[in-house]
Structures are given as structure tokens and as C-alpha cells.
PDB file of C-alpha atoms in Angstrom:
ATOM      1  CA  MET A   1      44.085  23.393 -19.912  1.00 40.00           C
ATOM      2  CA  THR A   2      41.003  21.197 -19.843  1.00 41.00           C
ATOM      3  CA  THR A   3      38.599  21.659 -22.809  1.00 40.00           C
ATOM      4  CA  ARG A   4      35.096  22.527 -21.670  1.00 40.00           C
ATOM      5  CA  CYS A   5      32.012  21.169 -23.358  1.00 39.00           C
ATOM      6  CA  PRO A   6      30.694  23.847 -25.813  1.00 39.00           C
ATOM      7  CA  MET A   7      27.152  23.278 -24.603  1.00 39.00           C
ATOM      8  CA  LYS A   8      28.218  24.491 -21.123  1.00 39.00           C
ATOM      9  CA  ASN A   9      30.114  27.678 -22.023  1.00 40.00           C
ATOM     10  CA  LYS A  10      29.519  30.840 -23.995  1.00 39.00           C
ATOM     11  CA  THR A  11      31.758  30.017 -26.990  1.00 39.00           C
ATOM     12  CA  ARG A  12      29.864  30.752 -30.177  1.00 38.00           C
ATOM     13  CA  VAL A  13      30.157  28.431 -33.189  1.00 38.00           C
ATOM     14  CA  SER A  14      29.987  30.054 -36.567  1.00 41.00           C
ATOM     15  CA  LYS A  15      26.819  29.390 -38.485  1.00 40.00           C
ATOM     16  CA  VAL A  16      28.898  28.325 -41.505  1.00 39.00           C
ATOM     17  CA  LEU A  17      30.101  25.172 -39.684  1.00 41.00           C
ATOM     18  CA  PRO A  18      28.212  22.154 -40.865  1.00 42.00           C
ATOM     19  CA  GLY A  19      25.732  20.883 -38.364  1.00 43.00           C
ATOM     20  CA  VAL A  20      27.197  17.409 -38.589  1.00 39.00           C
ATOM     21  CA  PHE A  21      30.662  18.655 -37.525  1.00 39.00           C
ATOM     22  CA  LEU A  22      29.174  20.523 -34.556  1.00 38.00           C
ATOM     23  CA  LEU A  23      27.267  17.460 -33.359  1.00 39.00           C
ATOM     24  CA  PHE A  24      30.399  15.319 -33.734  1.00 40.00           C
ATOM     25  CA  PHE A  25      32.518  17.804 -31.705  1.00 37.00           C
ATOM     26  CA  VAL A  26      29.930  17.960 -28.922  1.00 36.00           C
ATOM     27  CA  ALA A  27      29.579  14.197 -28.732  1.00 41.00           C
ATOM     28  CA  VAL A  28      33.307  13.506 -28.660  1.00 38.00           C
ATOM     29  CA  GLY A  29      34.287  16.426 -26.459  1.00 42.00           C
ATOM     30  CA  CYS A  30      31.611  15.914 -23.822  1.00 39.00           C
ATOM     31  CA  GLY A  31      32.093  12.151 -23.964  1.00 41.00           C
ATOM     32  CA  ASN A  32      35.754  12.500 -23.075  1.00 40.00           C
ATOM     33  CA  LEU A  33      34.974  14.756 -20.150  1.00 34.00           C
ATOM     34  CA  GLN A  34      32.316  12.428 -18.825  1.00 37.00           C
ATOM     35  CA  SER A  35      34.641   9.434 -19.120  1.00 36.00           C
ATOM     36  CA  GLY A  36      37.262  11.263 -17.084  1.00 37.00           C
ATOM     37  CA  LYS A  37      39.758  11.758 -19.966  1.00 35.00           C
ATOM     38  CA  ALA A  38      41.550  15.094 -19.894  1.00 35.00           C
ATOM     39  CA  ALA A  39      41.906  16.682 -23.314  1.00 34.00           C
ATOM     40  CA  ALA A  40      45.306  18.194 -22.515  1.00 34.00           C
ATOM     41  CA  PRO A  41      46.802  17.274 -19.134  1.00 32.00           C
ATOM     42  CA  GLY A  42      48.752  20.104 -17.521  1.00 35.00           C
ATOM     43  CA  ARG A  43      52.035  19.964 -15.617  1.00 32.00           C
ATOM     44  CA  SER A  44      51.807  18.044 -12.343  1.00 32.00           C
ATOM     45  CA  PRO A  45      52.695  19.891  -9.122  1.00 38.00           C
ATOM     46  CA  ASP A  46      56.190  19.402  -7.784  1.00 39.00           C
ATOM     47  CA  PRO A  47      55.877  16.309  -5.567  1.00 37.00           C
ATOM     48  CA  THR A  48      58.765  17.466  -3.391  1.00 44.00           C
ATOM     49  CA  ALA A  49      57.101  20.708  -2.311  1.00 46.00           C
ATOM     50  CA  GLU A  50      54.214  21.304   0.056  1.00 48.00           C
ATOM     51  CA  THR A  51      52.829  24.833   0.397  1.00 46.00           C
ATOM     52  CA  VAL A  52      52.245  25.947   3.983  1.00 50.00           C
ATOM     53  CA  HIS A  53      51.159  29.235   5.550  1.00 53.00           C
ATOM     54  CA  LEU A  54      51.254  28.576   9.281  1.00 84.00           C
ATOM     55  CA  THR A  55      53.088  29.415  12.481  1.00 95.00           C
ATOM     56  CA  TYR A  56      55.020  26.690  14.241  1.00 98.00           C
ATOM     57  CA  THR A  57      56.675  25.897  17.567  1.00 98.00           C
ATOM     58  CA  VAL A  58      59.610  23.629  18.407  1.00 99.00           C
ATOM     59  CA  VAL A  59      58.860  20.111  19.707  1.00 98.00           C
ATOM     60  CA  ASP A  60      60.828  16.962  20.550  1.00 98.00           C
ATOM     61  CA  VAL A  61      64.027  18.814  21.454  1.00 98.00           C
ATOM     62  CA  ALA A  62      65.579  18.123  24.848  1.00 98.00           C
ATOM     63  CA  PRO A  63      65.752  21.035  27.321  1.00 98.00           C
ATOM     64  CA  ASP A  64      69.551  20.973  27.140  1.00 98.00           C
ATOM     65  CA  ASP A  65      69.611  20.927  23.331  1.00 98.00           C
ATOM     66  CA  ILE A  66      68.898  23.290  20.432  1.00 99.00           C
ATOM     67  CA  LEU A  67      67.382  23.069  16.955  1.00 99.00           C
ATOM     68  CA  ASN A  68      69.879  23.748  14.179  1.00 99.00           C
ATOM     69  CA  VAL A  69      68.953  26.111  11.356  1.00 99.00           C
ATOM     70  CA  ARG A  70      70.782  25.322   8.117  1.00 98.00           C
ATOM     71  CA  ALA A  71      71.585  27.240   4.957  1.00 98.00           C
ATOM     72  CA  ARG A  72      69.934  24.639   2.725  1.00 95.00           C
ATOM     73  CA  PRO A  73      67.421  21.775   3.181  1.00 94.00           C
ATOM     74  CA  ASP A  74      70.202  19.292   3.824  1.00 93.00           C
ATOM     75  CA  VAL A  75      71.531  17.762   7.027  1.00 93.00           C
ATOM     76  CA  ASN A  76      75.053  18.354   5.742  1.00 94.00           C
ATOM     77  CA  ALA A  77      74.465  22.049   4.965  1.00 96.00           C
ATOM     78  CA  ALA A  78      76.142  24.770   7.022  1.00 98.00           C
ATOM     79  CA  VAL A  79      74.488  25.751  10.305  1.00 99.00           C
ATOM     80  CA  VAL A  80      73.475  29.412  10.169  1.00 99.00           C
ATOM     81  CA  GLY A  81      71.860  29.646  13.601  1.00 99.00           C
ATOM     82  CA  HIS A  82      69.912  27.926  16.340  1.00 99.00           C
ATOM     83  CA  ILE A  83      66.409  27.912  17.848  1.00 99.00           C
ATOM     84  CA  PRO A  84      65.978  27.045  21.554  1.00 99.00           C
ATOM     85  CA  PHE A  85      63.887  24.029  22.547  1.00 99.00           C
ATOM     86  CA  TYR A  86      61.122  26.424  23.607  1.00 98.00           C
ATOM     87  CA  GLY A  87      61.065  28.455  20.364  1.00 99.00           C
ATOM     88  CA  VAL A  88      57.652  29.781  19.304  1.00 98.00           C
ATOM     89  CA  ASP A  89      56.279  32.022  16.545  1.00 98.00           C
ATOM     90  CA  ILE A  90      58.346  30.333  13.859  1.00 98.00           C
ATOM     91  CA  HIS A  91      57.062  31.491  10.487  1.00 97.00           C
ATOM     92  CA  ILE A  92      57.261  29.476   7.308  1.00 92.00           C
ATOM     93  CA  ARG A  93      58.513  31.463   4.329  1.00 83.00           C
ATOM     94  CA  GLU A  94      57.578  29.301   1.359  1.00 76.00           C
ATOM     95  CA  THR A  95      57.181  25.530   1.058  1.00 77.00           C
ATOM     96  CA  THR A  96      58.250  22.304   2.680  1.00 79.00           C
ATOM     97  CA  ARG A  97      60.897  20.391   0.739  1.00 84.00           C
ATOM     98  CA  LYS A  98      60.760  16.621   1.042  1.00 82.00           C
ATOM     99  CA  ALA A  99      63.938  14.593   0.889  1.00 74.00           C
ATOM    100  CA  LYS A 100      64.278  10.799   0.851  1.00 74.00           C
ATOM    101  CA  THR A 101      64.070  10.380   4.615  1.00 79.00           C
ATOM    102  CA  SER A 102      63.073  13.819   5.900  1.00 88.00           C
ATOM    103  CA  ALA A 103      61.250  17.046   5.147  1.00 94.00           C
ATOM    104  CA  TRP A 104      62.628  20.570   5.533  1.00 96.00           C
ATOM    105  CA  MET A 105      60.908  23.877   6.168  1.00 95.00           C
ATOM    106  CA  PRO A 106      62.206  27.321   5.218  1.00 96.00           C
ATOM    107  CA  ILE A 107      61.686  29.333   8.399  1.00 97.00           C
ATOM    108  CA  ARG A 108      61.956  32.801   9.852  1.00 97.00           C
ATOM    109  CA  TYR A 109      62.538  32.993  13.600  1.00 98.00           C
ATOM    110  CA  LYS A 110      63.056  36.550  14.819  1.00 97.00           C
ATOM    111  CA  ASP A 111      65.968  37.763  12.629  1.00 96.00           C
ATOM    112  CA  LEU A 112      67.074  34.273  11.633  1.00 98.00           C
ATOM    113  CA  ASN A 113      66.302  32.715   8.250  1.00 97.00           C
ATOM    114  CA  GLY A 114      67.134  29.219   7.075  1.00 97.00           C
ATOM    115  CA  TRP A 115      65.927  25.614   6.927  1.00 97.00           C
ATOM    116  CA  VAL A 116      64.978  23.219   9.747  1.00 97.00           C
ATOM    117  CA  ASN A 117      63.943  19.585   9.870  1.00 97.00           C
ATOM    118  CA  ARG A 118      60.135  19.359   9.763  1.00 95.00           C
ATOM    119  CA  ARG A 119      59.940  16.646  12.444  1.00 96.00           C
ATOM    120  CA  TYR A 120      60.952  19.155  15.117  1.00 98.00           C
ATOM    121  CA  LEU A 121      58.099  21.573  14.406  1.00 98.00           C
ATOM    122  CA  ALA A 122      54.405  21.453  15.295  1.00 97.00           C
ATOM    123  CA  ARG A 123      51.611  23.759  14.220  1.00 96.00           C
ATOM    124  CA  GLN A 124      51.138  26.546  16.772  1.00 97.00           C
ATOM    125  CA  VAL A 125      47.601  27.529  17.738  1.00 96.00           C
ATOM    126  CA  GLY A 126      47.240  30.788  19.651  1.00 94.00           C
ATOM    127  CA  ALA A 127      49.822  33.190  21.046  1.00 95.00           C
ATOM    128  CA  MET A 128      52.533  31.516  23.117  1.00 95.00           C
ATOM    129  CA  ASP A 129      54.998  32.912  25.614  1.00 95.00           C
ATOM    130  CA  GLU A 130      58.512  31.459  25.483  1.00 97.00           C
ATOM    131  CA  ALA A 131      58.774  31.174  29.277  1.00 97.00           C
ATOM    132  CA  VAL A 132      55.581  29.101  29.359  1.00 98.00           C
ATOM    133  CA  SER A 133      56.716  27.099  26.338  1.00 98.00           C
ATOM    134  CA  ALA A 134      60.007  26.343  28.088  1.00 99.00           C
ATOM    135  CA  ARG A 135      58.350  25.050  31.240  1.00 99.00           C
ATOM    136  CA  ALA A 136      55.809  22.997  29.273  1.00 99.00           C
ATOM    137  CA  GLY A 137      58.635  21.561  27.182  1.00 98.00           C
ATOM    138  CA  GLU A 138      60.526  20.520  30.316  1.00 99.00           C
ATOM    139  CA  ILE A 139      57.418  18.822  31.706  1.00 99.00           C
ATOM    140  CA  MET A 140      56.664  17.027  28.455  1.00 99.00           C
ATOM    141  CA  TRP A 141      60.254  15.805  28.193  1.00 98.00           C
ATOM    142  CA  ALA A 142      60.069  14.427  31.754  1.00 99.00           C
ATOM    143  CA  LEU A 143      56.809  12.631  30.884  1.00 99.00           C
ATOM    144  CA  LYS A 144      58.317  11.190  27.720  1.00 98.00           C
ATOM    145  CA  GLN A 145      61.320   9.871  29.664  1.00 98.00           C
ATOM    146  CA  LYS A 146      59.175   8.802  32.647  1.00 98.00           C
ATOM    147  CA  ASP A 147      61.605  10.843  34.726  1.00 98.00           C
ATOM    148  CA  MET A 148      59.489  11.293  37.826  1.00 98.00           C
ATOM    149  CA  ALA A 149      62.299  12.856  39.864  1.00 98.00           C
ATOM    150  CA  ARG A 150      62.599  15.592  37.273  1.00 98.00           C
ATOM    151  CA  LEU A 151      58.843  15.955  37.029  1.00 99.00           C
ATOM    152  CA  SER A 152      58.559  16.380  40.797  1.00 98.00           C
ATOM    153  CA  ARG A 153      60.761  19.490  40.628  1.00 98.00           C
ATOM    154  CA  LEU A 154      58.307  21.021  38.150  1.00 99.00           C
ATOM    155  CA  VAL A 155      55.176  20.359  40.243  1.00 99.00           C
ATOM    156  CA  HIS A 156      53.657  23.241  42.195  1.00 99.00           C
ATOM    157  CA  PRO A 157      55.351  23.127  45.645  1.00 98.00           C
ATOM    158  CA  GLU A 158      52.130  23.945  47.518  1.00 98.00           C
ATOM    159  CA  LYS A 159      49.204  22.790  45.360  1.00 98.00           C
ATOM    160  CA  GLY A 160      50.693  19.628  43.894  1.00 99.00           C
ATOM    161  CA  VAL A 161      49.390  18.253  40.591  1.00 99.00           C
ATOM    162  CA  ARG A 162      45.879  16.952  39.839  1.00 99.00           C
ATOM    163  CA  PHE A 163      45.370  14.128  37.306  1.00 99.00           C
ATOM    164  CA  SER A 164      42.153  14.247  35.257  1.00 99.00           C
ATOM    165  CA  PRO A 165      41.382  11.372  32.838  1.00 98.00           C
ATOM    166  CA  TYR A 166      38.946  13.533  30.829  1.00 97.00           C
ATOM    167  CA  THR A 167      38.708  17.222  30.095  1.00 96.00           C
ATOM    168  CA  TYR A 168      36.009  17.931  32.704  1.00 97.00           C
ATOM    169  CA  VAL A 169      38.118  18.465  35.827  1.00 98.00           C
ATOM    170  CA  ARG A 170      36.540  17.359  39.106  1.00 98.00           C
ATOM    171  CA  ASP A 171      37.298  18.148  42.734  1.00 98.00           C
ATOM    172  CA  GLU A 172      37.659  14.435  43.430  1.00 98.00           C
ATOM    173  CA  ASP A 173      40.367  13.953  40.773  1.00 99.00           C
ATOM    174  CA  LEU A 174      43.487  12.684  42.513  1.00 99.00           C
ATOM    175  CA  VAL A 175      46.134  15.191  43.596  1.00 99.00           C
ATOM    176  CA  PHE A 176      49.729  14.272  44.401  1.00 99.00           C
ATOM    177  CA  GLN A 177      52.333  16.501  46.020  1.00 98.00           C
ATOM    178  CA  ALA A 178      55.794  16.958  44.558  1.00 97.00           C
ATOM    179  CA  ASP A 179      57.443  14.609  47.052  1.00 96.00           C
ATOM    180  CA  ASP A 180      54.909  11.877  46.241  1.00 96.00           C
ATOM    181  CA  ILE A 181      55.601  12.083  42.506  1.00 97.00           C
ATOM    182  CA  LYS A 182      59.205  10.825  42.720  1.00 95.00           C
ATOM    183  CA  ASP A 183      58.311   7.192  43.456  1.00 95.00           C
ATOM    184  CA  LEU A 184      54.818   7.129  41.992  1.00 97.00           C
ATOM    185  CA  MET A 185      55.721   5.173  38.848  1.00 97.00           C
ATOM    186  CA  SER A 186      56.953   2.215  40.915  1.00 96.00           C
ATOM    187  CA  ASN A 187      54.210   2.478  43.530  1.00 97.00           C
ATOM    188  CA  PRO A 188      52.110  -0.743  43.460  1.00 98.00           C
ATOM    189  CA  SER A 189      49.094   0.893  45.093  1.00 98.00           C
ATOM    190  CA  VAL A 190      45.844   0.843  43.129  1.00 99.00           C
ATOM    191  CA  TYR A 191      43.922   4.124  43.036  1.00 99.00           C
ATOM    192  CA  ARG A 192      40.489   5.099  41.832  1.00 98.00           C
ATOM    193  CA  TRP A 193      40.983   7.856  39.229  1.00 99.00           C
ATOM    194  CA  GLY A 194      37.388   8.467  38.196  1.00 97.00           C
ATOM    195  CA  ARG A 195      35.029   6.678  35.831  1.00 97.00           C
ATOM    196  CA  PHE A 196      35.397   5.496  32.250  1.00 96.00           C
ATOM    197  CA  ASP A 197      33.448   7.453  29.679  1.00 93.00           C
ATOM    198  CA  GLY A 198      30.534   5.489  28.281  1.00 89.00           C
ATOM    199  CA  SER A 199      30.492   2.501  30.624  1.00 93.00           C
ATOM    200  CA  GLY A 200      30.717   4.524  33.819  1.00 94.00           C
ATOM    201  CA  LEU A 201      32.867   1.825  35.368  1.00 97.00           C
ATOM    202  CA  PRO A 202      35.462   2.970  37.905  1.00 98.00           C
ATOM    203  CA  ILE A 203      38.999   3.595  36.696  1.00 99.00           C
ATOM    204  CA  THR A 204      41.031   1.554  39.167  1.00 99.00           C
ATOM    205  CA  LYS A 205      44.697   1.393  38.247  1.00 99.00           C
ATOM    206  CA  THR A 206      48.196   1.764  39.595  1.00 99.00           C
ATOM    207  CA  PHE A 207      49.826   5.028  38.597  1.00 99.00           C
ATOM    208  CA  GLY A 208      51.966   3.178  36.043  1.00 98.00           C
ATOM    209  CA  ASP A 209      48.870   1.774  34.321  1.00 99.00           C
ATOM    210  CA  TYR A 210      47.022   5.077  34.562  1.00 99.00           C
ATOM    211  CA  PHE A 211      50.031   6.815  33.018  1.00 99.00           C
ATOM    212  CA  LYS A 212      49.946   4.487  29.991  1.00 98.00           C
ATOM    213  CA  ARG A 213      46.218   5.008  29.405  1.00 98.00           C
ATOM    214  CA  PHE A 214      45.466   8.564  30.530  1.00 98.00           C
ATOM    215  CA  VAL A 215      48.736  10.486  30.430  1.00 99.00           C
ATOM    216  CA  TYR A 216      51.155   9.331  27.757  1.00 98.00           C
ATOM    217  CA  ASP A 217      48.922   7.221  25.517  1.00 97.00           C
ATOM    218  CA  ALA A 218      50.365   8.969  22.448  1.00 96.00           C
ATOM    219  CA  ASP A 219      53.821  10.345  21.708  1.00 97.00           C
ATOM    220  CA  PHE A 220      52.879  13.842  22.849  1.00 98.00           C
ATOM    221  CA  ILE A 221      56.468  15.076  22.630  1.00 98.00           C
ATOM    222  CA  ARG A 222      55.890  15.053  18.838  1.00 97.00           C
ATOM    223  CA  PRO A 223      52.314  16.347  18.398  1.00 98.00           C
ATOM    224  CA  GLN A 224      50.721  17.661  15.249  1.00 96.00           C
ATOM    225  CA  ALA A 225      49.671  20.869  16.995  1.00 97.00           C
ATOM    226  CA  VAL A 226      50.367  22.790  20.200  1.00 98.00           C
ATOM    227  CA  GLY A 227      47.921  25.337  21.598  1.00 97.00           C
ATOM    228  CA  ALA A 228      48.199  27.922  24.354  1.00 95.00           C
ATOM    229  CA  ASP A 229      44.979  28.597  26.269  1.00 95.00           C
ATOM    230  CA  THR A 230      43.246  27.408  23.109  1.00 93.00           C
ATOM    231  CA  VAL A 231      41.170  24.238  22.827  1.00 93.00           C
ATOM    232  CA  ILE A 232      42.166  22.227  19.759  1.00 95.00           C
ATOM    233  CA  GLY A 233      40.588  18.831  20.395  1.00 90.00           C
ATOM    234  CA  ARG A 234      36.841  19.054  20.922  1.00 86.00           C
ATOM    235  CA  GLY A 235      34.539  16.241  21.962  1.00 81.00           C
ATOM    236  CA  ASN A 236      31.254  15.892  23.807  1.00 82.00           C
ATOM    237  CA  THR A 237      32.762  16.495  27.256  1.00 87.00           C
ATOM    238  CA  ILE A 238      32.758  20.045  28.609  1.00 92.00           C
ATOM    239  CA  ASN A 239      36.186  21.610  29.036  1.00 95.00           C
ATOM    240  CA  ASN A 240      36.051  23.433  32.373  1.00 97.00           C
ATOM    241  CA  ILE A 241      39.789  24.063  32.778  1.00 98.00           C
ATOM    242  CA  PRO A 242      39.441  27.894  32.678  1.00 97.00           C
ATOM    243  CA  GLU A 243      36.774  27.779  35.396  1.00 98.00           C
ATOM    244  CA  PHE A 244      38.485  25.192  37.582  1.00 98.00           C
ATOM    245  CA  TYR A 245      41.907  26.836  37.266  1.00 99.00           C
ATOM    246  CA  PRO A 246      41.077  30.572  36.946  1.00 98.00           C
ATOM    247  CA  GLU A 247      44.669  31.676  37.621  1.00 97.00           C
ATOM    248  CA  ALA A 248      46.296  29.178  35.281  1.00 98.00           C
ATOM    249  CA  ILE A 249      47.128  28.765  31.625  1.00 98.00           C
ATOM    250  CA  PHE A 250      47.143  25.471  29.763  1.00 98.00           C
ATOM    251  CA  ILE A 251      49.249  24.142  26.916  1.00 98.00           C
ATOM    252  CA  GLU A 252      47.589  21.519  24.734  1.00 98.00           C
ATOM    253  CA  TYR A 253      49.511  18.861  22.796  1.00 98.00           C
ATOM    254  CA  HIS A 254      47.222  17.448  20.142  1.00 98.00           C
ATOM    255  CA  PHE A 255      46.974  14.655  17.590  1.00 96.00           C
ATOM    256  CA  GLU A 256      44.188  14.935  15.022  1.00 92.00           C
ATOM    257  CA  GLY A 257      44.019  11.143  14.770  1.00 83.00           C
ATOM    258  CA  MET A 258      46.129   8.003  14.789  1.00 81.00           C
ATOM    259  CA  ASP A 259      44.410   5.769  12.227  1.00 80.00           C
ATOM    260  CA  PRO A 260      43.243   7.436   8.975  1.00 84.00           C
ATOM    261  CA  LYS A 261      40.492   4.834   8.686  1.00 86.00           C
ATOM    262  CA  LEU A 262      38.790   6.228  11.799  1.00 84.00           C
ATOM    263  CA  GLY A 263      38.333   9.700  10.350  1.00 83.00           C
ATOM    264  CA  GLY A 264      39.721  11.564  13.344  1.00 79.00           C
ATOM    265  CA  MET A 265      37.567   9.839  15.947  1.00 86.00           C
ATOM    266  CA  ASP A 266      40.731   8.597  17.671  1.00 86.00           C
ATOM    267  CA  TRP A 267      42.149  12.089  18.280  1.00 95.00           C
ATOM    268  CA  ARG A 268      44.107  12.667  21.486  1.00 96.00           C
ATOM    269  CA  SER A 269      45.080  15.696  23.556  1.00 97.00           C
ATOM    270  CA  LEU A 270      47.134  16.204  26.683  1.00 98.00           C
ATOM    271  CA  ARG A 271      46.799  19.542  28.462  1.00 98.00           C
ATOM    272  CA  LEU A 272      49.396  20.771  30.941  1.00 99.00           C
ATOM    273  CA  VAL A 273      47.948  23.298  33.389  1.00 99.00           C
ATOM    274  CA  LEU A 274      50.455  25.804  34.783  1.00 99.00           C
ATOM    275  CA  GLU A 275      50.339  28.431  37.522  1.00 99.00           C
ATOM    276  CA  THR A 276      52.970  30.859  38.762  1.00 98.00           C
ATOM    277  CA  HIS A 277      54.571  30.616  42.186  1.00 98.00           C
ATOM    278  CA  GLN A 278      57.250  33.078  43.307  1.00 97.00           C
ATOM    279  CA  GLY A 279      57.867  34.137  39.729  1.00 96.00           C
ATOM    280  CA  ASN A 280      58.127  30.647  38.186  1.00 98.00           C
ATOM    281  CA  TRP A 281      55.671  28.451  36.307  1.00 98.00           C
ATOM    282  CA  TYR A 282      54.698  25.149  37.920  1.00 99.00           C
ATOM    283  CA  LEU A 283      52.516  22.209  36.971  1.00 99.00           C
ATOM    284  CA  VAL A 284      49.150  22.006  38.772  1.00 99.00           C
ATOM    285  CA  GLY A 285      47.168  19.774  36.415  1.00 99.00           C
ATOM    286  CA  ILE A 286      47.563  17.074  33.760  1.00 99.00           C
ATOM    287  CA  VAL A 287      44.315  16.748  31.815  1.00 99.00           C
ATOM    288  CA  HIS A 288      43.856  13.996  29.249  1.00 98.00           C
ATOM    289  CA  ASP A 289      41.259  14.319  26.501  1.00 96.00           C
ATOM    290  CA  GLU A 290      39.884  12.182  23.689  1.00 94.00           C
ATOM    291  CA  TRP A 291      36.703  11.535  21.745  1.00 88.00           C
ATOM    292  CA  THR A 292      33.910  10.738  24.193  1.00 84.00           C
ATOM    293  CA  ILE A 293      30.347   9.476  23.886  1.00 73.00           C
TER     294      ILE A 293
END
């Protein structure tokens, strides 16, 4: 417990104490506080535990894989259950335990309790449906792997997919049909994708170069947060996704920032816009977002 300066609290000093002693106590006590010296340092918090009170979703797990839930925060501990790659609404029971090379979270997923590796969880923002999460996870995995053949099977068969470099979606943003997507990464054609924020110069790039700058410019398969129909990253550009795609939902993969020195000004988001067709969810838009002027 830190000793407070008597002049700043309501502790009463007996009148029988010599005035000299009182002045000495005030001078020494307050001097120590002002110099930053704690009178009696308390017990330091456990450096291996991090308190959390959030809901999480699974990330960075392949569509044909599962996330193991273990009995203890140890990779060698017994597996007590599994969470699918599209798992959502994963609740954290207590604290995160940090090991030498990993961190573990005590989770509750439906009726399952146990520990999972922290790297496979991202903060969930908003209510998420597992069917939507599954389709978004498949799309994100295809983007990570640059598997355009796989991505083409997830594109809306009638509307195709529109690519928007910033969060304000425009009619003139380029749209590609599913059959065009398969060979787009190796296509040498240069397209005009819009204009750069700030300079207003045209964005003229091949799809491969556009992909590096305005699609997968961060490792979005492992974001800090995932939102469903909820805007996480906010800049100066208007987000008109709900108006432009009134029948769609969007899943946002978000990084709060890459370089701590920039104070979050280098945040990134990638939003996957999905619509239903004959009972299945398909990709109709890929909207990139970042801090803009």
C-alpha cells in the first residue's frame, strides 16, 4: 500500500505530537512521493496472465482443418474437443496464459471448455452466423494462398465480384466474373482501378500488383479483430457498403495498426461482401480500407 501525504488526506495527528516531528514526517513522506519512490511496493501482477473479457472467433485455420481444445495450456496436453474453422461466439473464461513461445486462452464454446492457442483467435465484433463465417473463412484462405481457382468457385455466379480500393464503393469499380478470376493473377493486362487517395492520381496496375496493394496488403488471415456488418476501422472516407449492397452482409478483417510508432494511423481493413444465391453465400465485393486524408 502506498503511503499518502498527510496534508492530502483526512488522517488526524494528535496534538501531543511535537510540531517538529510532524513537519519532518510531512517533508520526508511527501518528498518520497514526489520523487516517485513508493513507501511499500506491493506484489507485482503475474506476468504470465492477461485478463480478458471478450468474445472471439477462429482465424487462420484451413477450411479442411479444426482447432484443437486442450485440457491444459500446453501443446502436449490431452485434446478434449475441437472447434471448426468457422467457430464464432467463443467466450473467454478467465485469463490468457503466456508460455515461452505461445499464449493460451481458457475458452467456452457451446458446451466445450478447455484451452486453445491464442494465435488462432481474433476479437469478434458484432453477432456472427457460422454459415457466413465459414464462407468468409474459405474466401480469406483462398486469398491468403492466392488460389484464384478456388476463389472463382466462391464468386457470385451471376453478379461477379467488384474490387474497391477504398471503402466508398463506386459504380465504376472493376467487376470480374467467376470465370475471369481463375487466370487473373497471371494476367499481364493493366487496369485502371480508381484513384489514389490524396494525390488523386489514377490507380493503374495489373491485378497482381493491385492485389498486393489493395487486397492482401496485410496478413488478413490473422487479424486482430473480425466484425460482421459492423465497421471497425474508421477513417475520413464514407463507408457506403450498406447502401451500395442493400441485400448483402460484410465481414471485416481488421488490424488496429502495424507500427506502434504511428499510433494506429497505419490501420488496415479488408471487407468481404457476401450475398445469397440459391441458398448459398457468394462473394460480390472485396473492399479495402485504410486511413485516408
